[in-house]
Coordinates of C-alpha atoms and ligand atoms in Angstrom, one line a residue:
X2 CA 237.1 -1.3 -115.6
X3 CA 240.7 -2.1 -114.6
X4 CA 241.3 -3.3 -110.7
X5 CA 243.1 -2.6 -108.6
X6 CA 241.7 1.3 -108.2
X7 CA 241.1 3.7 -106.1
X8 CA 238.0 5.8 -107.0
X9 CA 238.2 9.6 -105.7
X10 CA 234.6 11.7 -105.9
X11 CA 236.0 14.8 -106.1
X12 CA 232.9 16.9 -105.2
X13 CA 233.2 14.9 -101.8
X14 CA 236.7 16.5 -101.1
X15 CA 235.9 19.6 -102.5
X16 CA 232.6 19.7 -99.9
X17 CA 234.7 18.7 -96.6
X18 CA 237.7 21.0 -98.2
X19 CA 235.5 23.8 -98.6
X20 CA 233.6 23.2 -95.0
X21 CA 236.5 22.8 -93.1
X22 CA 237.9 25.5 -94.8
X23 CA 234.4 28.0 -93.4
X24 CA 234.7 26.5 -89.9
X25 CA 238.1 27.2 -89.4
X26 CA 238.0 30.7 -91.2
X27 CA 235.1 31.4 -88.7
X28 CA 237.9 31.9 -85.8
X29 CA 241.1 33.6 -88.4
X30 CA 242.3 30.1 -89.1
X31 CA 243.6 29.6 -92.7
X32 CA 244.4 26.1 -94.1
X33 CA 247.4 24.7 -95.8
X34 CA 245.8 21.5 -98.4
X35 CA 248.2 18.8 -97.6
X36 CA 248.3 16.6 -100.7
X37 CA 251.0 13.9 -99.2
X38 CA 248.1 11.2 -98.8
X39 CA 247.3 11.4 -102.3
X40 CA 250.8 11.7 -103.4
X41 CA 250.3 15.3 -105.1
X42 CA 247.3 14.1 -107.6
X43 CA 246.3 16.6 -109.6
X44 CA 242.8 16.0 -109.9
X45 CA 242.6 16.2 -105.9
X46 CA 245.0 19.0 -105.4
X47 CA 242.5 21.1 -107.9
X48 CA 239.6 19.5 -105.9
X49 CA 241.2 21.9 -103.2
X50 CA 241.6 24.3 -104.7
X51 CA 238.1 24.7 -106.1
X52 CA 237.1 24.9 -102.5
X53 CA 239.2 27.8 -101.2
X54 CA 242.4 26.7 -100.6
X55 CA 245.1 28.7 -101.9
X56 CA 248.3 26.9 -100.4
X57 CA 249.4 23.5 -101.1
X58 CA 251.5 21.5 -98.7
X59 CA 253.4 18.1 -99.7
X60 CA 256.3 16.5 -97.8
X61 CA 257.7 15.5 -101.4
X62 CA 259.6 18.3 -103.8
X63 CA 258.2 15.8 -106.2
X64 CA 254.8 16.1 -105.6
X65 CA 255.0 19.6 -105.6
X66 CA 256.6 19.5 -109.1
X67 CA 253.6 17.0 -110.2
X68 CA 251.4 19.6 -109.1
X69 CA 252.8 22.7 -111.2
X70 CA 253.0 20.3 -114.2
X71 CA 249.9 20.1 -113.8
X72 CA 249.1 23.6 -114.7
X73 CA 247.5 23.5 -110.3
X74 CA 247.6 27.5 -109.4
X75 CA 248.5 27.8 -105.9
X76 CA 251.4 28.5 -103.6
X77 CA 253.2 25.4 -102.2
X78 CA 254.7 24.8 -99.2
X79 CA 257.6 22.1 -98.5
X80 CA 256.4 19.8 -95.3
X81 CA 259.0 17.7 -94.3
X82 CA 262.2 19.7 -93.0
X83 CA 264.4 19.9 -96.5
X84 CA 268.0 17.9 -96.2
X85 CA 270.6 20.3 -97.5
X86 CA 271.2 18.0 -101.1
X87 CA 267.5 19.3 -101.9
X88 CA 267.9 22.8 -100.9
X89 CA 268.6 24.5 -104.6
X90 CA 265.2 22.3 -105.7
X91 CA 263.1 23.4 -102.5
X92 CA 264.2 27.0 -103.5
X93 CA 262.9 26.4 -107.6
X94 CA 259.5 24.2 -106.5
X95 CA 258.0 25.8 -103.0
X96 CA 257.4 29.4 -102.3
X97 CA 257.6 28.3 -98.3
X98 CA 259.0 25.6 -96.3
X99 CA 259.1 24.6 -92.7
X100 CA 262.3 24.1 -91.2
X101 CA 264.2 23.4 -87.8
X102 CA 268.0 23.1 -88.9
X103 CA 269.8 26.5 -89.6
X104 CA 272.9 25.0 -92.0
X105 CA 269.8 24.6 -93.9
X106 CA 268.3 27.7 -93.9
X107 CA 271.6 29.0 -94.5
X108 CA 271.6 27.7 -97.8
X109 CA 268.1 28.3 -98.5
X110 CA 269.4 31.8 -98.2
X111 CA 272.6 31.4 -100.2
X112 CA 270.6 29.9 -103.0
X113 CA 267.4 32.2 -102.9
X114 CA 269.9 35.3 -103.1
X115 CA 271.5 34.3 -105.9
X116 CA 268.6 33.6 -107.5
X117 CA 267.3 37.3 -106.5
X118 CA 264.3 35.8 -105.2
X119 CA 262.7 34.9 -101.4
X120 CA 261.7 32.0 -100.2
X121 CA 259.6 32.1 -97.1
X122 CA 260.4 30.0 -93.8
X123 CA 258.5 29.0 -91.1
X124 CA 260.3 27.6 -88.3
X125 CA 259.4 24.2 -86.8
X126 CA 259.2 24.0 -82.9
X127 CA 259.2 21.2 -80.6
X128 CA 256.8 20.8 -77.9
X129 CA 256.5 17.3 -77.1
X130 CA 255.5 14.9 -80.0
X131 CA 259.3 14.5 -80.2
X132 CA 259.7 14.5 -84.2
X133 CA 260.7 17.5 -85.9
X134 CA 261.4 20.9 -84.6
X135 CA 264.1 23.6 -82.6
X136 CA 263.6 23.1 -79.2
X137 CA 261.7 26.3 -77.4
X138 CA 264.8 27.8 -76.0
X139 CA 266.3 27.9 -79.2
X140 CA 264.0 29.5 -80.7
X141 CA 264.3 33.1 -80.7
X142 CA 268.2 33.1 -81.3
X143 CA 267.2 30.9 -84.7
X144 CA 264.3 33.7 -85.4
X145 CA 266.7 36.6 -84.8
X146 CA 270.0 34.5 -87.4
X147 CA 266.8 33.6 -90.2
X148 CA 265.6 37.7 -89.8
X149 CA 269.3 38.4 -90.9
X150 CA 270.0 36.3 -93.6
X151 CA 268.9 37.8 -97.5
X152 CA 266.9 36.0 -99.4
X153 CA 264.8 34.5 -96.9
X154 CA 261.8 36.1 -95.0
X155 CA 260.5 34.4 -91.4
X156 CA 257.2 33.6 -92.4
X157 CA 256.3 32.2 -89.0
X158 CA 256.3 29.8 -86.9
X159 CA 254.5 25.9 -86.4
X160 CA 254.3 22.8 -84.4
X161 CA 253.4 19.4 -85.2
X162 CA 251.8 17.3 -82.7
X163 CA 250.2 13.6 -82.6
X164 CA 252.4 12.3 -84.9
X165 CA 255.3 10.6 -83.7
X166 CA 255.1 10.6 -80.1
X167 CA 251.1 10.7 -80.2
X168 CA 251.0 14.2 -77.7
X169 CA 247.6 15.7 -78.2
X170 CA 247.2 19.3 -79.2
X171 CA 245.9 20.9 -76.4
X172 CA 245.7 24.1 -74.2
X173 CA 248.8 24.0 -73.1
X174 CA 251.0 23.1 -75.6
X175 CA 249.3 25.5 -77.9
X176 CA 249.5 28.3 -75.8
X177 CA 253.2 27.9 -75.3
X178 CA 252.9 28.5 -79.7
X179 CA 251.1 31.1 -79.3
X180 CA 253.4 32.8 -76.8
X181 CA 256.2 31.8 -78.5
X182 CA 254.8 33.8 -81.8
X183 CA 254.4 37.1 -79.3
X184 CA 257.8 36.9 -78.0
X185 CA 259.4 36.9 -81.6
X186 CA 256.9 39.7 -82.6
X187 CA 257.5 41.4 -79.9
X188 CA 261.3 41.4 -79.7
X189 CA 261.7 41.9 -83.2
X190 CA 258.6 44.4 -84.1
X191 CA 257.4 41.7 -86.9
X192 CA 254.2 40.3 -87.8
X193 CA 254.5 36.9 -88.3
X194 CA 252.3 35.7 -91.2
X195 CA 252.0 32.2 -90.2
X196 CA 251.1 30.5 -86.6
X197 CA 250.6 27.4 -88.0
X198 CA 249.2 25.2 -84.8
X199 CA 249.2 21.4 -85.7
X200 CA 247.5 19.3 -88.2
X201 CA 244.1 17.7 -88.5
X202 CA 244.7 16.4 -85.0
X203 CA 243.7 19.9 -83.7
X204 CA 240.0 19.0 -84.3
X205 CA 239.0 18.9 -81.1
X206 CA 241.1 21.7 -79.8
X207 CA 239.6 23.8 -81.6
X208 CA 236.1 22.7 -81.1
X209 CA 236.6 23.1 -77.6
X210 CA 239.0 26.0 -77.0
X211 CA 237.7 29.3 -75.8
X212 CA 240.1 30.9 -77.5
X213 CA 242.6 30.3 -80.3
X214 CA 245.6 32.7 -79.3
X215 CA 247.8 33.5 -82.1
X216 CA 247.2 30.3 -84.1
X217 CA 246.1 31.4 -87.6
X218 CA 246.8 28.5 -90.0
X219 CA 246.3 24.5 -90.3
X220 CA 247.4 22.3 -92.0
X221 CA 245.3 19.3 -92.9
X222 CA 245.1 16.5 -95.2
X223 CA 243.4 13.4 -93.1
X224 CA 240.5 15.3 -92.2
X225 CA 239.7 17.3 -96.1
X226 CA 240.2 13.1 -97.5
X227 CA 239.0 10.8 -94.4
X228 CA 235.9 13.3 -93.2
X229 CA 237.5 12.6 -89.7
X230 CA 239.6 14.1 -86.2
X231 CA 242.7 12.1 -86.0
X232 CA 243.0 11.7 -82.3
X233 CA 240.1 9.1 -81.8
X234 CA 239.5 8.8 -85.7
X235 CA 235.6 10.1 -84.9
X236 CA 234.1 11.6 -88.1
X237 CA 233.6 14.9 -88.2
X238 CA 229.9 16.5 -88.4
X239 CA 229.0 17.3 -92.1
X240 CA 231.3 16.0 -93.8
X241 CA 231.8 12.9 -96.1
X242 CA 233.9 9.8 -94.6
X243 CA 233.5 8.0 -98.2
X244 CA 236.0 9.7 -100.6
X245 CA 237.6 7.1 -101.8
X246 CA 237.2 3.7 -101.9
X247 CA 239.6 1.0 -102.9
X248 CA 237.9 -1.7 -105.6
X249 CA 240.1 -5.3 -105.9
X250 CA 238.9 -8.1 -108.1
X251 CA 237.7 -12.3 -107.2
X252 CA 240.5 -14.4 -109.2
X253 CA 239.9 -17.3 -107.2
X254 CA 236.5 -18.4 -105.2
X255 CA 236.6 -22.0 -103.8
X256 CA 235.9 -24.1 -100.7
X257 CA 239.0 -24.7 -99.2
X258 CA 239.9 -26.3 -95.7
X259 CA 240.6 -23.1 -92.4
X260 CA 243.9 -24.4 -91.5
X261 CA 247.2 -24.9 -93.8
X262 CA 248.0 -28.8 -93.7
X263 CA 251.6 -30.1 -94.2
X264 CA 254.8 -29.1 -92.1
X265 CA 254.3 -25.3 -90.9
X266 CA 257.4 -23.2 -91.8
X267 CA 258.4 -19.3 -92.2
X268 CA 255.4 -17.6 -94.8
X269 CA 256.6 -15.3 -97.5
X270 CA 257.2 -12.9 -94.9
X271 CA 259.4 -14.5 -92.3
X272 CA 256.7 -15.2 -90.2
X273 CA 255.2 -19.1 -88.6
X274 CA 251.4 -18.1 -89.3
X275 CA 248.9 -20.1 -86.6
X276 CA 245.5 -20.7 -87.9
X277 CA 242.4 -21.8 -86.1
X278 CA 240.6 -24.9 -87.8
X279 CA 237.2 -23.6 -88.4
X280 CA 236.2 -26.4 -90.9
X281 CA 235.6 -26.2 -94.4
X282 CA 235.4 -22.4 -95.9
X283 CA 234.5 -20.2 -98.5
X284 CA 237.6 -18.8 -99.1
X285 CA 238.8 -16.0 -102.4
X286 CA 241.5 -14.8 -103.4
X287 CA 241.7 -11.1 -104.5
X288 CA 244.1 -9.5 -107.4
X289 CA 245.2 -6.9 -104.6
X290 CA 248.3 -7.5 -102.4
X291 CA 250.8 -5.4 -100.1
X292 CA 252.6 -4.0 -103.1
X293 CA 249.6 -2.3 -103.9
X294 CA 247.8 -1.0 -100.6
X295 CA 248.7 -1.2 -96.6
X296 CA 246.3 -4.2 -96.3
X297 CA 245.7 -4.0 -92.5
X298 CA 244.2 -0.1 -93.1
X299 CA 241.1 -2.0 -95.2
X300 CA 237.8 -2.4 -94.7
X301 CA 235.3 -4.9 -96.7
X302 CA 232.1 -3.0 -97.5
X303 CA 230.3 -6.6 -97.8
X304 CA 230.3 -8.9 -94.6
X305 CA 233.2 -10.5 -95.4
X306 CA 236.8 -11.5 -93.7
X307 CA 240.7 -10.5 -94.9
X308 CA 242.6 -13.4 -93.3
X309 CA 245.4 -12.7 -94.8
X310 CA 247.6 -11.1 -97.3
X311 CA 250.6 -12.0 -99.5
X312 CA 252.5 -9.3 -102.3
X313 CA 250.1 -9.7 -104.6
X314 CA 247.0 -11.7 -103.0
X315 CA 244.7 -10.6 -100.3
X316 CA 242.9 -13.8 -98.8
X317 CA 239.3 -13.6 -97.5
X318 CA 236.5 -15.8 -95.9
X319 CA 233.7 -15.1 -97.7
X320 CA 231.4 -16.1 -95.4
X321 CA 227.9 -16.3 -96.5
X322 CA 229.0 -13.9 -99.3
X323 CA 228.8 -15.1 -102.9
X324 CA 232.0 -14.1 -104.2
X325 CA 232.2 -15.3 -107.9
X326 CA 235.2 -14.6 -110.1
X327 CA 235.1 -11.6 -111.3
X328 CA 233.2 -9.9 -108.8
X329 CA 234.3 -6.4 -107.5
X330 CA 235.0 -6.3 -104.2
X331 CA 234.8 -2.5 -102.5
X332 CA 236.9 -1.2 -99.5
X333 CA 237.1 1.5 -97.2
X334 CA 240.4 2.9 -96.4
X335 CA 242.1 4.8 -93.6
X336 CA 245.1 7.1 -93.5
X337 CA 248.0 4.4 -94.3
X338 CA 245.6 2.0 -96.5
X339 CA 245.4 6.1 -98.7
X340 CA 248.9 7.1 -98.7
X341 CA 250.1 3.7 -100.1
X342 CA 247.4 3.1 -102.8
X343 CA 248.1 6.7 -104.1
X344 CA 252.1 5.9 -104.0
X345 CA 251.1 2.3 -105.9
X346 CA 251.6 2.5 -109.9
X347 CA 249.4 -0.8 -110.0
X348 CA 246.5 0.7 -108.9
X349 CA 244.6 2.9 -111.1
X350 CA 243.5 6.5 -110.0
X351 CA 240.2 7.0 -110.8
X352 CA 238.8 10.4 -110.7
X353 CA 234.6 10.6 -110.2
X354 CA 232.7 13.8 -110.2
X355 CA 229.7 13.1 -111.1
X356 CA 226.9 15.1 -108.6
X357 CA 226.8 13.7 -105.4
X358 CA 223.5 12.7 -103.3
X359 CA 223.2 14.4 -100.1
X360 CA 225.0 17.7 -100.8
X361 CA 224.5 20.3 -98.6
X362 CA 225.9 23.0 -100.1
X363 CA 225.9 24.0 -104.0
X364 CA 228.8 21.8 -105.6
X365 CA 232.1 23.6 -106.1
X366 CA 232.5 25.8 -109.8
X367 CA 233.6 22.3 -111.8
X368 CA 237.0 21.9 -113.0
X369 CA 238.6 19.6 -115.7
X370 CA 241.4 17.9 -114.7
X371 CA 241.8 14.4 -114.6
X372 CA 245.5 13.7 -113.8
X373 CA 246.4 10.5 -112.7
Ligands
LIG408 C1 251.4 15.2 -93.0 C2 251.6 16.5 -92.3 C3 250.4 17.3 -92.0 C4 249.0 16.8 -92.3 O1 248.6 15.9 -91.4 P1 247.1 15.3 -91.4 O2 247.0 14.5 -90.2 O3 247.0 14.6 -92.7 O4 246.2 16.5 -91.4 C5 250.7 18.5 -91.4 N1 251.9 18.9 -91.1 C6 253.0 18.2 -91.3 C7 254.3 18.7 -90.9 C8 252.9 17.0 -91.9 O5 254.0 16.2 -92.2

C-alpha cells in the first residue's frame, strides 16, 4: 500500500457521530458536522451523515462544493465569516452562514434576492475568545438591519469560544448567549432557529450545567474525529480516540552518531539545532516530512523517538525498535497533525469500514462512498 496515508475507519466516526449526536439531543441540542479537519472528504462527511447529522459545516466554500460533488445530501453551513469577493459563491454553495460584518450581509441579501432565493444567517457574537464576532452591544441593532433586508432570514445567533483567545465556555459566558437570543426574540416576536453555543470545547459545560438555557445547536468536528473535549484534550466516555491514524514508511535504518559533527550553522529552517551526544544510535529516516503532516501533532504507536523533521524526512531514534526498511510505521494524530494530513495531496486518504471490535451499538446502515 502506498505511504504516506492516513487511514479513516468510518464506522468509528459514524459511532462517536452518532453518540454524540444522542447525548446532546438528550438536552434539545442539535449538531452541525464540521468537516474542516478533514478538508470536506466525502467518505467522512457521509460517515456523518449516516449517523444523524443533517447539517454540514466547513470553513472552506470549497469543501462545501467537494461535498455536493459528491452527490453528500445535507444542508451546509459556511464557518468562517465570508469576505465580500466570496459572497455570490456562499450564496450558490451554503444554505446558512455565520457572519459578524453587515456590508456583508448586505450583499448576501443583494445577491440572494436576485437570485429569488434565502439564504439563512446566523450572527456571530463576541464574548471573550476575541476572534470572530459583533460585539454584544451591537447586537440587537445588527438583528433588527439583517430582519429588514430580503432575501435573507436571521437564522440565529452563535459564539465561538476556546479558540483564539483560549476563554472556556462556561456559565457565564453562555448565559449571556442565551439571554442575548431572548432579547432578540423578545423585541422582535421571532423564534430564532439556531442558538448555536460553541464548539466541541463545550464538553464539559454541558456535562456539568444544570441547565442549557436557550442553547440548541453545536457545532463539532474535534470531538466526532478525535473521541475527545478540547479544553484538557480528555477523551470522552464511549467513544473511539483511534479514527485515524497516520502510516509513514523506513527509507533509511542505520547506526549513526547522536550529535551532528562539523561546523553548526542555520538547518533547513533557519534555525541553529543543539543536540545532546547520547552515543552511537539507531536512528531512521521516514518518507513523511512537514509538507505532508504538522509533525509536532504525532504520536509513534511503537516505543520509538521523532527527533526531528525536515520537508520531506521525519528523523527518529529507534531505540530498541527494529526498524527495517520498509517497515510501516503507525501514528496517532491530534487536531493540527488531522487538518494538515487531510489538506496534504501526498498523503493518500484511505477509507476502512470494515466491522469494528468493540462496538456498542449496531453499526450505522452502510454507505458506498469512497471519495478521496
Ligand atoms: C472549526 C470550528 C468549529 C468546530 O470546532 P471543533 O473544535 O473541531 O469542534 C466550530 N465553529 C467554528 C466557527 C469553527 O471555525
Amino acid at each position: 500500500m502506498m505511504t504516506p496515508r492516513i487511514e479513516i475507519d468510518l464506522k468509528k466516526i459514524s459511532h462517536n457521530a452518532q453518540n454524540l449526536r444522542e447525548l446532546y439531543a438528550a438536552r434539545g441540542i442539535g449538531l452541525f458536522g464540521v468537516t474542516k479537519a478533514v478538508c470536506g472528504n466525502p467518505a467522512v462527511a457521509g460517515a456523518l451523515v449516516d449517523a444523524g447529522i443533517d447539517t454540514l459545516a466547513d470553513s472552506r466554500v470549497q469543501n462545501i462544493v467537494r461535498m455536493r460533488q459528491a452527490g453528500i445530501e445535507a444542508n451546509f453551513v459556511l464557518l468562517r465569516s465570508p469576505g465580500p469577493s466570496q459572497a455570490e459563491s456562499v450564496v450558490r454553495e451554503a444554505d446558512i452562514s455565520l457572519n459578524s460584518e453587515l456590508s456583508v450581509v448586505d450583499l448576501l441579501s443583494a445577491i440572494s434576492t436576485e437570485k429569488h432565493t434565502i439564504h439563512k444567517i446566523i450572527l456571530m457574537v463576541e464574548l471573550g475568545d476575541l476572534r470572530e464576532g459583533l460585539m454584544p452591544t451591537e447586537l440587537l441593532r445588527a438583528a433588527e438591519r439583517v430582519q429588514r433586508k430580503n432575501g435573507v432570514l436571521l437564522a440565529g445567533i452563535g459564539t465561538n469560544l476556546a479558540c483564539f483567545g483560549g476563554v472556556t465556555p462556561g456559565k457565564e459566558n453562555i448565559e449571556r448567549l442565551s439571554s442575548l437570543a431572548c432579547e432578540i426574540e423578545d423585541k422582535f416576536g421571532v423564534k430564532l432557529e439556531y442558538v448555536s453555543g460553541g464548539n466541541s470545547a463545550n464538553y464539559d459545560w454541558f456535562t456539568s450545567t444544570e441547565d442549557v438555557g436557550r442553547v440548541n445547536n453545536l457545532r463539532l468536528g474535534e470531538s466526532i474525529y478525535l473521541g475527545r473535549e478540547t479544553l484538557r484534550r480528555r477523551p470522552i466516555p464511549g467513544l473511539f480516540t483511534d479514527a485515524f491514524k497516520l502510516v509513514a514508511e523506513v527509507i533509511e535504518s542505520k547506526v549513526k552518531p547522536s550529535k551532528p559533527y562539523g561546523e553548526i550553522c542555520q538547518d533547513a529552517f533557519g534555525n541553529v539545532p543543539k543536540f545532546r551526544d547520547r552515543g552511537p544510535m539507531n536512528r531512521a529516516l521516514l518518507g513523511i516530512g512537514l509538507q505532508d503532516v504538522v509533525v509536532k501533532g504525532l504520536t509513534p504507536r511503537l516505543d520509538i523517538e521523532v527527533i526531528g523533521a525536515s520537508s520531506d524526512h521525519i528523523i527518529v531514534d529507534a531505540r530498541e525498535e527494529e526498524l527495517e526498511v520498509g517497515k510501516e510505521i503507525e501514528f496517532e494524530l491530534n487536531y493540527g497533525a488531522l487538518l494538515s494530513a487531510m489538506t496534504s495531496p501526498y498523503v493518500e486518504k484511505k477509507t476502512i469500514d470494515q466491522p469494528t471490535f468493540n462496538m456498542k451499538n449496531p453499526c450505522p446502515r452502510e454507505r458506498n462512498l469512497h471519495g478521496n
